[in-house]
C-alpha cells in the first residue's frame, strides 16, 4: 500500500525515482571533553583553523554559485560568513575553551546551543532560515574539527544514478552543489517556501517539496518515491497504479504546456477585443529573462526585498542600481514595476535589528519601515531614479494605508532627483509612482488615494488576509483564506471602479490574478493589467484569450450579489467552465491530485 504525504510545493515538476537520504547533520560531539591547562592554546588554534577552513569553503561555494546560478543567489552565503566573523560566536567559543577547559568541539557546540535557544522562540520563516544557516556553519566547523569527510564532498554523487534527494533540511551550500542531471527531485522534512534552498531549487529547475514532516527518517536509500512539486505531494512505496496515474498526469501537464507555449507571444486580448497587459512577478533579477521568454509584457512586481534579506549589511546604491538596471534592460520599452522594500512581516534583514513583534504582519512592515529608516529608503530611491535612465521603471509602494505615505515618498524622490542631477547623473523629467492596495483601509480610500498616485496595483495576498483576518501563512486556517469571499469581491470591485473613475491604471499582482477564476473575475471588473509568477503566464493568457469581457462583467454583476464564497465560486465556475476545461489548470483549482 502506498503512503501519501503532503508538504509545501516549492518547485514544480513530477518525478518518479529512487530515494537517496542525505544525512548532512551536525555531528555528535563526544563526551568527556575536558582538557588540561597546557592544551588550551592548542585547542584555540584548532578552532581558529577550522573556522578559517569553513570560511574558505564557503567562499569557494559562493564563487561557484555566482558563476552557475547567479550573483544574487550567491549572496545567500553571506549570513554564514558573518556568523564565522561574529565576535559573540567566535570569541565566545574561545572564551569557553579558556575558562571551562573544554575541547574546541564542545565549546563551539555550547555556544551554538546558546544562539539557537535565543533564536528558536520564533517561528518566522526568516528566523528559521537563520537557524538553518547556523546549523550549516556548525556542521562544517565540527566536521573539520572531528576530521570527518568534507560535507560538500559527501553530498556528491558519483555513479550518475538519477534520484530524489531526501533530507531533513537542505542548506544552501548543499543545494547549490546538486547536479540537476542526477538529483531529479528534492523532498525535505522542514523548510519554507521562501527558504533559500527552495529559491535555489526553483532556479535550478529541480522539482521540490518542503516541509513534509518526518520523511528522512521513514525512507531509505533505494526506496521508490513519486514527487509532485506542483501540489506538494510525495507518494511512498507507490503501486503500479500510482505510477501510472502520475505518468498520465505528467503526460497531460506536458501536453497542456505545449498547447500553452504557442500562446506565449500572442496578445492578451479577450474574444471581444478587450486588451489587457500581462506582466510577471519576479523575486530575483535573474528571473526577468525567463519571464520575457514566457511572454511577459514587462514586470508587474519585482520584490526587491530579496536583495536584502539574509544580509548583514544593507546593499549599497551601486549594487541596487545594477540589479534594477538589469531588470529594466530585459524589457526594453515595457514597464518594469519595482516595489520598494517590503520588509517586516516575514522578512527580516539582520542589519535592521528588528525586534520581535507579537503581530509582525500588523507591525513595523513595508512602507512603514522605509519611511522610518530614511537612509535605507533614500539609497533605494536613488538607485531606482538612476536606473530609470535604462528603461521604463515605475516605483511601487507596499502596504500603503494613508495618502501621507505617498506624499512623503514623493518628497524623498524629488530630493533624490535634485541631488542626482547636481551630481551629473541623467534623471527623468517625470516618474511614475504607484501604490499597492492591500489593506481594507487603502481600498476604502481608493477614490482619494487615486488622486495622488499614477497607478494602483492590488496585492490580493495581503488584502485577503487583512480583510478576512486570516493569517496567510497559518496552515491551520488555510481553508478559511478564501479570496472569493464576497467581502473581498466587493472590495476588489470598488478598487477597480475607483481607479478607473480617476483614470489611472489598475493592476493586480496578488495570487488571485494567477487563478483562472480570479483572472476571469478581474477581467470582468475591468482591471487593466494582471501580473503573475512566470509559470502562470501562459495559463492566464489562455483564460484571457478564451473569454469575453461581456461575459466576465456579467459574472461580476452576479458575484457582487452573492452572499457566500461558495456562491461566488459557483457563478464564476459555471461561466468560465463553459469555455475552458478548468481541470487542466495548475493554479489553485489545479489539476486535481490523483487520489
Ligand atoms: C500581495 O500582498 O498580494 C503581494 C503581491 O505582495 P506580497 O505577496 O509580496 O506580500
Ligand atoms: Mg503584499
XYZ file of C-alpha atoms and ligand atoms in Angstrom:
606
model
C 0.000 0.000 0.000
C 1.384 3.359 -0.955
C 1.622 6.149 1.602
C 0.793 9.714 0.657
C 2.475 12.635 2.444
C 1.772 16.303 1.817
C 4.193 19.177 2.173
C 4.548 22.634 0.667
C 5.047 22.834 -3.120
C 8.358 24.616 -3.690
C 9.380 23.924 -7.287
C 7.114 22.354 -9.946
C 7.536 19.074 -11.809
C 6.691 15.395 -11.371
C 9.344 12.736 -10.837
C 9.304 9.053 -10.072
C 12.682 7.817 -8.845
C 14.534 6.054 -6.069
C 15.373 7.977 -2.938
C 18.722 8.896 -1.506
C 18.729 10.154 2.046
C 21.283 12.820 2.742
C 22.323 12.943 6.355
C 24.098 16.225 6.395
C 23.702 16.643 10.055
C 25.508 18.242 12.896
C 27.880 15.522 14.152
C 27.548 14.233 17.695
C 30.358 15.620 19.823
C 32.000 13.053 22.138
C 31.539 13.488 25.898
C 34.346 13.726 28.421
C 35.806 16.673 26.659
C 37.754 18.412 29.401
C 41.331 19.360 28.570
C 44.375 20.188 30.649
C 45.615 23.740 31.031
C 48.582 23.232 28.692
C 46.253 22.223 25.811
C 44.158 25.384 25.901
C 46.121 27.345 23.320
C 46.332 24.305 21.079
C 42.513 23.885 21.158
C 42.017 27.565 20.410
C 44.308 27.285 17.416
C 42.459 24.180 16.204
C 39.195 26.078 16.454
C 40.561 29.082 14.577
C 41.914 26.810 11.827
C 38.539 25.063 11.477
C 36.768 28.434 11.179
C 39.284 29.594 8.561
C 38.741 26.388 6.635
C 34.944 26.735 6.828
C 35.149 30.337 5.631
C 37.327 29.342 2.704
C 34.943 26.514 1.719
C 32.010 28.896 1.810
C 33.916 31.406 -0.311
C 34.589 28.735 -2.943
C 30.914 27.715 -2.937
C 29.873 31.344 -3.187
C 32.047 31.860 -6.237
C 30.738 28.717 -7.853
C 27.159 29.754 -7.182
C 27.777 33.190 -8.669
C 29.055 31.508 -11.811
C 26.481 28.753 -12.153
C 23.319 30.240 -10.683
C 23.750 33.998 -10.273
C 25.270 36.796 -8.223
C 22.169 37.472 -6.165
C 21.735 33.785 -5.327
C 25.389 33.627 -4.284
C 24.670 36.106 -1.531
C 22.718 33.540 0.426
C 26.050 32.552 1.917
C 26.650 35.957 3.457
C 24.930 35.227 6.775
C 27.181 32.201 7.224
C 30.324 34.226 6.554
C 29.094 36.830 9.025
C 28.455 34.154 11.629
C 32.030 32.953 11.251
C 33.195 36.503 11.905
C 30.800 37.189 14.736
C 32.657 38.101 17.934
C 29.903 36.718 20.120
C 30.058 33.323 18.436
C 33.793 33.034 17.805
C 35.325 34.903 20.738
C 32.578 33.447 22.930
C 33.721 29.942 21.977
C 37.360 30.826 22.596
C 36.398 32.248 25.998
C 34.623 28.988 26.844
C 37.672 26.930 25.850
C 39.854 29.100 28.063
C 37.577 29.359 31.088
C 35.969 25.930 31.126
C 38.850 23.928 29.685
C 36.624 22.349 27.065
C 37.667 20.955 23.721
C 37.056 23.174 20.716
C 34.195 20.885 19.612
C 32.433 21.015 22.964
C 32.928 24.750 23.444
C 31.609 25.555 19.967
C 28.629 23.271 20.475
C 27.759 25.102 23.700
C 27.973 28.485 22.104
C 25.813 27.438 19.157
C 23.230 25.980 21.541
C 23.010 29.354 23.261
C 22.476 31.060 19.922
C 19.851 28.544 18.912
C 17.856 28.960 22.075
C 17.933 32.735 21.622
C 16.596 32.365 18.052
C 14.262 29.443 18.401
C 11.395 31.163 20.216
C 10.312 32.464 16.834
C 8.555 30.620 14.042
C 9.131 33.305 11.413
C 10.418 31.873 8.171
C 13.352 34.271 8.158
C 14.414 33.268 11.644
C 14.045 29.625 10.639
C 16.354 30.376 7.740
C 18.903 31.851 10.175
C 18.754 28.633 12.192
C 19.440 26.641 9.027
C 22.454 28.862 8.322
C 23.707 28.337 11.850
C 23.350 24.550 11.518
C 25.288 24.730 8.266
C 28.135 26.627 9.912
C 28.081 24.286 12.900
C 28.230 21.162 10.730
C 31.070 22.477 8.658
C 33.219 23.578 11.614
C 32.551 20.493 13.747
C 33.216 18.051 10.934
C 36.526 19.734 10.287
C 37.446 19.600 13.983
C 36.473 15.938 14.152
C 38.398 15.002 10.992
C 35.233 13.868 9.247
C 34.966 13.977 5.441
C 34.086 17.307 3.980
C 30.279 17.517 3.917
C 30.317 19.101 0.495
C 32.106 16.133 -0.986
C 29.910 13.717 0.944
C 26.912 15.332 -0.706
C 28.194 14.473 -4.149
C 27.047 11.505 -6.131
C 29.435 9.684 -8.324
C 27.548 6.907 -10.019
C 25.341 9.093 -12.188
C 22.144 7.447 -10.934
C 19.049 9.666 -11.011
C 17.447 10.010 -7.612
C 15.223 12.086 -5.356
C 17.214 13.624 -2.569
C 15.559 13.413 0.837
C 16.981 15.394 3.717
C 15.847 16.814 6.998
C 16.586 20.242 5.647
C 18.774 21.369 2.809
C 21.229 24.074 3.499
C 22.026 26.443 0.659
C 25.595 25.193 0.450
C 24.413 21.664 -0.270
C 21.668 22.753 -2.656
C 23.988 24.639 -4.970
C 26.148 21.559 -5.411
C 23.299 19.417 -6.595
C 23.562 18.414 -10.190
C 20.112 18.563 -11.834
C 21.208 15.691 -14.080
C 21.363 13.276 -11.148
C 19.223 14.949 -8.486
C 15.837 14.924 -10.190
C 13.803 15.907 -7.130
C 14.165 17.163 -3.582
C 11.968 16.481 -0.563
C 12.726 17.853 2.885
C 11.231 17.365 6.343
C 11.482 21.061 7.145
C 11.828 24.285 5.167
C 9.605 27.082 3.994
C 8.529 28.284 0.565
C 10.878 31.240 0.926
C 13.790 29.259 2.325
C 16.945 29.727 0.359
C 17.019 26.117 -0.708
C 13.538 26.411 -2.191
C 14.560 29.538 -4.109
C 17.645 27.753 -5.414
C 15.696 24.624 -6.338
C 13.437 26.830 -8.480
C 16.446 28.496 -10.105
C 17.965 25.081 -10.837
C 14.536 23.836 -12.020
C 14.619 20.808 -9.720
C 11.112 19.739 -8.581
C 10.932 20.246 -4.834
C 8.552 19.721 -1.911
C 9.443 21.111 1.500
C 8.017 20.733 4.997
C 6.846 17.139 4.537
C 7.346 16.364 8.233
C 9.224 13.325 9.352
C 10.246 11.929 5.957
C 14.018 11.495 6.119
C 13.654 9.019 8.993
C 10.948 6.985 7.271
C 12.540 6.352 3.887
C 15.726 4.506 2.988
C 18.192 4.673 0.131
C 16.752 2.945 -2.900
C 13.054 3.214 -1.876
C 10.942 4.356 -4.771
C 9.041 7.627 -4.442
C 6.796 9.870 -6.548
C 7.238 13.594 -6.030
C 4.814 16.202 -7.364
C 6.303 19.676 -6.979
C 3.113 21.368 -8.208
C 0.869 20.036 -5.474
C 3.480 19.452 -2.756
C 2.713 15.750 -2.517
C 5.009 12.732 -2.223
C 3.909 9.114 -2.586
C 5.969 6.479 -0.806
C 6.043 2.851 -1.909
C 3.918 3.679 -4.956
C 1.878 0.934 -6.529
C 1.887 0.359 -10.266
C -1.465 2.176 -10.334
C 0.045 5.249 -8.639
C 2.925 5.242 -11.054
C 0.546 5.020 -13.978
C -1.674 7.802 -12.606
C 1.286 10.146 -12.188
C 2.770 9.250 -15.560
C -0.596 10.083 -17.049
C -0.770 13.322 -15.081
C 2.738 14.251 -16.168
C 1.806 13.489 -19.766
C -1.334 15.658 -19.535
C 0.613 18.523 -17.982
C 3.256 18.349 -20.686
C 0.626 18.221 -23.417
C -1.179 21.179 -21.860
C 2.108 23.068 -21.534
C 2.842 22.514 -25.190
C -0.550 23.922 -26.087
C 0.184 26.928 -23.901
C 3.666 27.568 -25.294
C 2.035 28.547 -28.569
C 0.290 31.437 -26.801
C 3.413 32.978 -25.295
C 3.794 35.760 -27.830
C 0.166 36.347 -28.737
C -1.522 39.414 -27.238
C -3.549 39.170 -24.023
C -6.860 40.128 -25.588
C -10.346 38.837 -24.858
C -12.501 37.383 -27.623
C -14.500 40.610 -27.778
C -11.387 42.772 -28.112
C -10.595 43.940 -24.576
C -6.832 44.314 -24.323
C -5.168 43.530 -21.012
C -1.490 43.722 -20.146
C 0.008 40.557 -18.725
C 3.178 41.044 -16.730
C 5.377 38.899 -14.498
C 6.102 38.865 -10.781
C 9.771 38.249 -10.090
C 11.802 37.836 -6.921
C 15.333 37.855 -8.343
C 16.761 39.942 -11.199
C 17.864 36.750 -12.992
C 14.229 35.712 -13.440
C 13.453 38.576 -15.783
C 14.817 36.928 -18.946
C 12.847 33.789 -18.195
C 9.692 35.881 -17.701
C 10.218 37.685 -21.017
C 10.693 34.381 -22.835
C 7.357 33.250 -21.411
C 5.658 36.232 -22.972
C 5.511 38.724 -20.083
C 4.917 42.291 -21.239
C 7.104 43.738 -18.523
C 7.337 43.202 -14.788
C 4.289 43.933 -12.646
C 6.008 43.259 -9.339
C 9.692 42.974 -8.592
C 10.045 42.053 -4.915
C 13.281 43.888 -4.111
C 13.447 42.665 -0.536
C 15.148 39.519 -1.820
C 18.182 41.752 -2.403
C 18.152 42.489 1.280
C 17.023 39.526 3.360
C 19.736 37.349 4.770
C 22.206 40.198 4.513
C 24.311 41.517 7.329
C 24.666 44.906 5.671
C 22.273 46.915 3.542
C 23.014 46.632 -0.184
C 24.572 49.828 -1.463
C 23.220 52.178 -4.119
C 25.530 50.870 -6.835
C 24.588 47.240 -6.296
C 20.876 48.060 -6.294
C 21.251 50.268 -9.349
C 22.822 47.361 -11.241
C 20.042 44.961 -10.215
C 17.254 47.401 -11.230
C 19.002 48.284 -14.457
C 19.402 44.596 -15.284
C 15.639 44.007 -14.939
C 14.746 47.172 -16.872
C 17.056 46.210 -19.727
C 15.375 42.812 -20.034
C 12.197 44.612 -21.074
C 13.103 47.409 -23.472
C 10.137 49.709 -23.996
C 7.957 47.869 -21.462
C 7.144 48.896 -17.907
C 9.032 47.331 -15.042
C 7.305 47.942 -11.725
C 9.777 47.831 -8.888
C 8.368 47.642 -5.412
C 10.307 49.348 -2.655
C 11.441 47.060 0.167
C 8.571 45.139 1.736
C 10.476 44.288 4.916
C 8.988 43.158 8.188
C 6.133 40.651 8.267
C 8.114 37.536 7.471
C 11.222 39.180 6.043
C 13.807 40.471 8.483
C 17.213 41.613 7.287
C 19.825 41.303 10.025
C 21.046 44.888 9.637
C 17.736 46.466 10.644
C 17.861 44.805 14.064
C 14.109 44.413 14.079
C 12.871 43.415 17.489
C 10.440 40.567 17.889
C 6.837 41.666 17.485
C 3.679 39.972 18.682
C 1.923 40.574 15.360
C 4.547 41.228 12.714
C 2.012 41.376 9.858
C 0.280 44.175 11.742
C 3.549 45.699 12.771
C 6.584 47.501 11.502
C 6.369 46.474 7.884
C 6.821 47.678 4.287
C 6.384 51.417 3.670
C 6.328 51.979 7.447
C 9.878 50.613 7.726
C 11.046 52.558 4.666
C 9.771 55.882 5.974
C 11.221 55.251 9.439
C 14.615 54.290 8.023
C 15.249 57.200 5.642
C 18.840 56.246 4.853
C 17.881 52.754 3.699
C 14.933 54.193 1.748
C 16.889 57.036 0.156
C 19.597 54.635 -1.023
C 16.947 52.551 -2.726
C 15.175 55.552 -4.245
C 18.446 56.965 -5.605
C 19.263 53.594 -7.182
C 15.777 53.472 -8.716
C 15.986 57.002 -10.112
C 19.397 56.279 -11.653
C 18.115 53.037 -13.202
C 15.223 54.956 -14.822
C 17.711 56.080 -17.490
C 17.799 52.469 -18.745
C 14.174 51.566 -19.103
C 10.598 52.282 -18.161
C 10.914 51.808 -14.413
C 7.879 52.541 -12.252
C 8.087 52.734 -8.474
C 5.506 50.991 -6.312
C 4.959 51.331 -2.560
C 3.871 48.321 -0.492
C 1.177 48.342 2.191
C 0.086 51.930 1.703
C -2.562 52.837 4.265
C -2.555 56.611 4.163
C -2.116 59.257 1.487
C 0.661 60.885 3.525
C 2.829 57.819 2.934
C 2.681 58.586 -0.778
C 3.250 62.306 -0.429
C 6.207 61.812 1.928
C 7.753 59.394 -0.565
C 7.280 61.906 -3.386
C 9.225 64.494 -1.383
C 12.058 61.998 -0.931
C 12.097 61.036 -4.621
C 12.126 64.695 -5.644
C 15.081 65.296 -3.309
C 16.931 62.304 -4.792
C 16.315 63.612 -8.313
C 17.689 67.038 -7.300
C 20.818 65.506 -5.769
C 21.461 63.152 -8.665
C 21.012 65.949 -11.196
C 23.534 68.067 -9.297
C 25.925 65.095 -9.311
C 25.646 64.900 -13.095
C 23.518 61.762 -13.420
C 20.816 61.640 -16.090
C 17.456 61.957 -14.323
C 13.916 61.608 -15.667
C 11.693 64.651 -16.221
C 8.753 62.732 -14.761
C 8.441 59.467 -12.922
C 5.609 57.054 -12.274
C 4.657 56.240 -8.689
C 2.017 53.740 -7.682
C 0.513 52.314 -4.535
C -0.220 48.735 -3.712
C -3.750 48.446 -2.462
C -3.527 45.615 0.010
C -5.333 46.753 3.126
C -9.063 47.398 3.538
C -8.100 50.918 4.642
C -6.385 51.667 1.334
C -9.258 50.051 -0.556
C -11.880 52.193 1.149
C -9.998 55.440 0.480
C -9.198 54.361 -3.104
C -11.048 57.319 -4.730
C -8.932 59.809 -2.737
C -5.721 57.778 -2.925
C -6.088 57.589 -6.705
C -5.598 61.363 -6.929
C -2.069 61.015 -5.526
C -0.679 58.092 -7.480
C -0.203 57.159 -11.119
C -1.416 53.586 -10.731
C -2.849 51.045 -8.322
C -1.653 47.511 -8.011
C -3.878 45.307 -5.913
C -1.962 42.980 -3.608
C -4.601 40.361 -3.038
C -2.363 38.129 -0.906
C -2.404 40.711 1.830
C -5.789 42.215 1.025
C -7.423 38.835 1.631
C -5.586 38.252 4.911
C -6.378 41.711 6.272
C -9.992 41.717 5.098
C -10.810 38.276 6.461
C -8.480 38.467 9.490
C -6.958 35.170 8.341
C -3.168 34.870 8.568
C -1.919 33.998 5.077
C 0.855 31.794 6.488
C -1.144 29.770 9.018
C -1.803 26.321 7.588
C -4.389 25.531 10.273
C -6.773 28.129 8.915
C -5.709 27.832 5.271
C -9.207 26.743 4.207
C -10.604 29.986 5.618
C -8.271 32.043 3.461
C -10.745 32.420 0.628
C -10.144 35.114 -1.990
C -13.658 34.557 -3.281
C -15.294 35.712 -0.056
C -17.965 38.280 -1.021
C -16.240 40.914 1.147
C -13.073 40.550 -0.926
C -15.019 40.543 -4.193
C -16.785 43.785 -3.257
C -13.538 45.474 -2.202
C -11.828 44.413 -5.421
C -14.681 45.817 -7.461
C -14.624 49.076 -5.517
C -10.866 49.493 -6.030
C -11.145 48.775 -9.770
C -14.017 51.246 -10.192
C -12.257 53.930 -8.137
C -9.070 53.607 -10.186
C -10.967 53.626 -13.455
C -13.017 56.690 -12.462
C -9.782 58.504 -11.619
C -8.296 57.497 -14.986
C -5.346 55.545 -13.568
C -4.170 52.033 -14.370
C -5.419 49.330 -12.035
C -3.281 46.226 -11.992
C -3.431 43.142 -9.832
C -0.249 41.395 -8.699
C -1.508 39.089 -5.935
C -2.094 35.375 -6.442
C -5.761 35.857 -7.333
C -4.597 37.085 -10.735
C -2.841 33.733 -11.266
C -6.005 31.728 -10.594
C -8.204 31.093 -13.626
C -11.401 32.077 -11.790
C -9.653 35.038 -10.191
C -8.369 36.291 -13.535
C -11.866 35.910 -15.014
C -13.322 37.945 -12.144
C -10.685 40.665 -12.525
C -11.205 40.865 -16.284
C -14.896 41.451 -15.608
C -14.044 44.192 -13.104
C -12.075 45.988 -15.801
C -8.576 45.517 -14.329
C -6.134 46.795 -16.924
C -3.169 44.586 -16.107
C -2.511 41.305 -14.349
C 0.857 40.250 -13.019
C 1.594 36.635 -12.188
C 4.551 34.356 -11.499
C 6.259 33.194 -14.731
C 4.832 29.624 -14.540
C 1.265 31.009 -14.583
C 1.743 33.433 -17.500
C 0.641 31.044 -20.214
C -2.385 29.738 -18.335
C -3.665 33.211 -17.591
C -3.071 34.229 -21.203
C -5.205 31.232 -22.127
C -8.010 32.454 -19.833
C -7.886 35.986 -21.221
C -7.969 34.798 -24.831
C -10.814 32.344 -24.192
C -13.373 34.665 -22.593
C -15.299 37.786 -23.475
C -15.250 40.900 -21.336
C -19.013 40.981 -21.607
C -19.423 37.529 -20.051
C -16.856 38.263 -17.329
C -18.605 41.543 -16.463
C -21.938 39.718 -16.253
C -20.231 37.204 -13.927
C -19.009 40.071 -11.732
C -22.523 41.545 -11.542
C -23.795 38.176 -10.299
C -20.849 37.609 -7.937
C -21.446 41.000 -6.333
C -24.894 39.803 -5.265
C -23.600 36.561 -3.782
C -23.644 36.124 -0.031
C -21.095 33.320 0.374
C -17.752 32.296 -1.159
C -19.408 29.116 -2.455
C -21.968 31.174 -4.360
C -19.247 33.360 -5.879
C -17.308 30.299 -6.965
C -20.419 28.693 -8.395
C -21.208 31.734 -10.517
C -17.653 32.015 -11.859
C -17.148 28.289 -12.400
C -20.391 27.992 -14.336
C -19.434 30.783 -16.730
C -15.738 30.002 -17.184
C -16.399 26.256 -17.253
C -18.453 26.810 -20.407
C -15.401 27.918 -22.365
C -12.484 26.128 -20.676
C -11.714 22.768 -19.112
C -10.823 24.045 -15.643
C -9.344 20.735 -14.557
C -6.378 21.362 -16.778
C -5.170 24.380 -14.831
C -2.369 24.012 -12.350
C -3.041 27.007 -10.152
C -5.363 26.716 -7.225
C -8.180 24.946 -8.955
C -5.377 22.832 -10.325
C -5.296 19.526 -11.977
C -6.622 17.562 -9.080
C -4.163 15.256 -7.389
C -4.683 11.671 -8.407
C -6.227 10.119 -5.273
C 0.288 40.786 -2.194
O 0.200 41.037 -0.993
O -0.680 40.397 -2.881
C 1.563 40.904 -2.901
C 1.636 40.768 -4.202
O 2.661 41.135 -2.167
P 3.415 40.040 -1.270
O 2.857 38.689 -1.625
O 4.859 40.182 -1.574
O 3.057 40.470 0.120
Mg 1.724 42.160 -0.032
